[in-house]
Amino acid sequence: MPNTTIFSAKKIITMNPSRPEASHVAVRDGRILGAGSLEELATWGDYTLDTRFEDKVLMPGFVEGHAHAMEGSLWAKVYCGWFDRADPNGKLWMGVKSVDAVVERLQEAEAVLEDATTPLSGWQLDPIYMDNTTVTRADLDRVSTTRAVGVLHASGHIMNVNTKALELAGMLKQGLNHPGIPLGADGFPTGELKGPEVMTPVGPFVGYERNMLDADETGLRNFAKLCVRTGTTTITDLASRMDDDAVDVMLRVTNEPNYPVRLMPFRFFMGLSAKELIVAVLAFKKRSTDRLRLGQIKIVVDGSIQGFSARLRWPGYHNGAPNGLWYIAPEHLSELLHLALEAGLQVHTHTNGDQATQLVLEKLGPALQAHPNPDHRFTLQHCQLADAAQFRTAAKLGMCVNLFANHHFYWGDEHYALTVGPDRATRMNACRTALDSGVPMAIHSDAPVTPLGPLFTAWAAVNRITASGRVQGEEERIQVHEALWAITMGAAYTLHLDGEIGSIETGKKADFAVLEADPTACDPMLLKDIGVWGTVQGGRIFPAASL
Amino acid sequence: MRQDIPVIVIGGYLGAGKTTLLNHLLRHADGRKIAILVNEFGDLPIDADLIEAKDDEMIAISGGCICCSFGSDMTAALIKLAQLDPAPDYVVIEASGVAMPGAVAASISFLDGFNLGGVVVLADSERIRAQAADEYLGDTMLRQISDADLIVQTKIDLISSDVVQDVRDWLGSANPKAQVVATAQGRLPPEVILGVEMVAGQPQASAHADAGYESRVFSEIPPCDPIKLAKSLATGAVGIIRAKGFVADQAGQNWLIQIVGERFDVTLAKAKEHIAVVCIGRKGALETGAIGVMFAGDAG
Ligand SMILES: [Zn+2]
């Protein structure tokens, strides 16, 4: 007789519309036998009653449909962000509010380094909140003159380094002529490096190796710890460079008996031709396990809105900046869509600007006529500026959207004032319109761009509060139950996993978020503050407190 | 100390003729060791009969040339190339169809051991004007063209000579500071793309198999202001596509002058050099008289 455990809970929110609430859930072999009353579940035969969740609220384990495993690796570096943020071990790092505070925090980390030359790296600096104060190499020289120091910005596209770092990279010279290398009055670089191509030569000297996209073993474990702390049981790595070594590492780590999360890496489209990419991803797909789901493709079509590199339709950027950049040629995009549909591989496309979204919609239509697939679920990721017509077309084409709900809080004020202006800032990440248009929808954090935390993401979609405290886009707010659906079933659907996870019902994985309070019963403004006890993943129990 | 390796950035949209041009270049490398950097090996720009060996990272090409893919990390690939022994004589970067070649070129400027040898942008004579009007691509095409030092108008055998001229005029007005050269099948002399060849540290004039171009050596050059001279050669509308050579200033120091389109680069020479500058232009368009006046110091 197989072992059955029945968990009792204060409340179980199942996200199964035919039985939305239950008091007990029975688990056998890592899967859900049923959810209901104890009497009902007892009909399955012998069981062990586990009452540890008696005062907790269970939900389906949260599904994060757009994050990067890099978040796990970044915590090996010094957190220099503006907002308070919890690390994988649960320690809350207070946000640093001035350049002096950044320097001080780095000095503290420097003080415990023994060898005089080990580089020191920081991350998540965001001068937007510090009146765009520029951090100079002189500031970072106060941290050290003997070791290289580098701090990556929250955008991931700018880095500040000290004099030693410039010197090691051979860039401490006068008269450099590059828009990404601002020069000081003395003609030498200020230490600010803008754009990946100017960061690359310095990166290795300040602890930022080339393949930041691929998390190392410790990074993958830290990433998983963050998942447990936020109630997340399935997460994407969108995208990974995924060479064979990286896949081996992911297989090894996710196979560890206590690895608490199901990881779904998407292969980044660059570096291989369309045909080679399909072959490579088909080969990866065969190596999938329950906890490592391989075989998807991520295409990046344009850049970011706050970086002015997203592709916008008329009238373009509010401040008059020139239109952004294409990261893929339209023909290449089209070829990939055709080949992926033909091969049965799923594609998620990063489109921030509405012109990039439009291009994907226009290219997918003919590709679908050539290779009909009624259930492809190709997903528009971010899709931040889509209008109602685009959502309607996406729905007709069978696409899903994964909107960047967190973005409002972090950059909403910036978008209103500067990048896209009031009208479009108000409709950014239009969750209400998306749902009303019938597009299957998820919402995301894009960690490490913003912190992982599905309940925070739900809060952001429900309240649309910006960092300055304004409600931006009242009409696009969604209901709590809709937001909770988006972080469970909605995200599972975009990953073709809705038959396995996303709700608590017979046959699905025993993946639960274990919460301290009922998110459907609290003030929606407090949604983000609900405590997470930990998770259950595949029937295995992971209390956050003992990670 | 080794000479900086010239890096030439080749831009232009898919189908503009980059592959044809690169293969012509490799077939006429003539002993030059060229390293071609491409985004990815997939739609390989190298004709099969030129390939001697291939692994994941590098393709060996007959005549001592190579081709490497850089995926998403061009800077790292360049740093690797600089460490090769022997180092390549030239690096040619094939920018992706939607990349801004000017941005690619800018990132060369701070890399030790390299020197930008010009931005060459290809434009398909038949399609460029429609591409420039395309809703999605138009601004990208125009920015690519305006990034160019040298515009190569390709596929002129597919259209009438009137249209060739129209397109040439249009390209010239889209980027007045670039030189425009026209070609069918990418048949351009290597020094037009790569720059004047240096042999034993000296610029060489070459007798071209291609009758459309000429290269002239100017060696009667009195001491001058090298920057002023380079600027007047580059911007004086005297038909110079490329120029390279050494001049001396009033103090007797020697300077290396390099010109492509209106881009000029003047650097202090590492030793005393033979004073001479080689200028390349289209036959009949190179105004040798006016150039001679500039060298003589009467340019004003
Ligand atoms: Zn992302």
PDB file of N, CA and C and ligand atoms in Angstrom, chain A residues 66-68 238-239 298 350 382 446-447 449, ligand 1:
ATOM      1  N   HIS A  66       8.876  34.382 -15.769  1.00  0.00           N
ATOM      2  CA  HIS A  66       9.966  35.155 -16.369  1.00  0.00           C
ATOM      3  C   HIS A  66      10.918  35.630 -15.281  1.00  0.00           C
ATOM      4  N   ALA A  67      11.990  34.852 -15.107  1.00  0.00           N
ATOM      5  CA  ALA A  67      13.050  35.224 -14.170  1.00  0.00           C
ATOM      6  C   ALA A  67      14.354  34.699 -14.757  1.00  0.00           C
ATOM      7  N   HIS A  68      15.440  35.063 -14.123  1.00  0.00           N
ATOM      8  CA  HIS A  68      16.766  34.633 -14.587  1.00  0.00           C
ATOM      9  C   HIS A  68      17.525  34.038 -13.408  1.00  0.00           C
ATOM     10  N   LEU A 238      15.109  32.613 -18.101  1.00  0.00           N
ATOM     11  CA  LEU A 238      14.722  33.136 -19.423  1.00  0.00           C
ATOM     12  C   LEU A 238      15.658  34.275 -19.819  1.00  0.00           C
ATOM     13  N   ALA A 239      16.799  34.120 -20.379  1.00  0.00           N
ATOM     14  CA  ALA A 239      17.170  32.889 -21.026  1.00  0.00           C
ATOM     15  C   ALA A 239      18.568  32.487 -20.610  1.00  0.00           C
ATOM     16  N   LYS A 298      14.006  31.300 -26.310  1.00  0.00           N
ATOM     17  CA  LYS A 298      13.704  32.703 -26.014  1.00  0.00           C
ATOM     18  C   LYS A 298      14.331  33.578 -27.088  1.00  0.00           C
ATOM     19  N   HIS A 350      10.758  38.219 -26.199  1.00  0.00           N
ATOM     20  CA  HIS A 350      10.854  39.454 -25.419  1.00  0.00           C
ATOM     21  C   HIS A 350      10.522  40.617 -26.350  1.00  0.00           C
ATOM     22  N   HIS A 382       7.008  40.430 -21.424  1.00  0.00           N
ATOM     23  CA  HIS A 382       6.985  41.860 -21.106  1.00  0.00           C
ATOM     24  C   HIS A 382       5.773  42.498 -21.792  1.00  0.00           C
ATOM     25  N   ASP A 446      10.824  39.314 -13.627  1.00  0.00           N
ATOM     26  CA  ASP A 446      12.070  39.425 -14.375  1.00  0.00           C
ATOM     27  C   ASP A 446      13.275  39.481 -13.427  1.00  0.00           C
ATOM     28  N   ALA A 447      13.182  38.799 -12.290  1.00  0.00           N
ATOM     29  CA  ALA A 447      14.325  38.774 -11.364  1.00  0.00           C
ATOM     30  C   ALA A 447      15.577  38.386 -12.156  1.00  0.00           C
ATOM     31  N   VAL A 449      16.020  41.751 -12.327  1.00  0.00           N
ATOM     32  CA  VAL A 449      15.699  43.151 -12.643  1.00  0.00           C
ATOM     33  C   VAL A 449      14.837  43.751 -11.530  1.00  0.00           C
TER      34      VAL A 449
HETATM   35 ZN    ZN C   1      14.183  38.996 -18.618  1.00  0.00          ZN
END
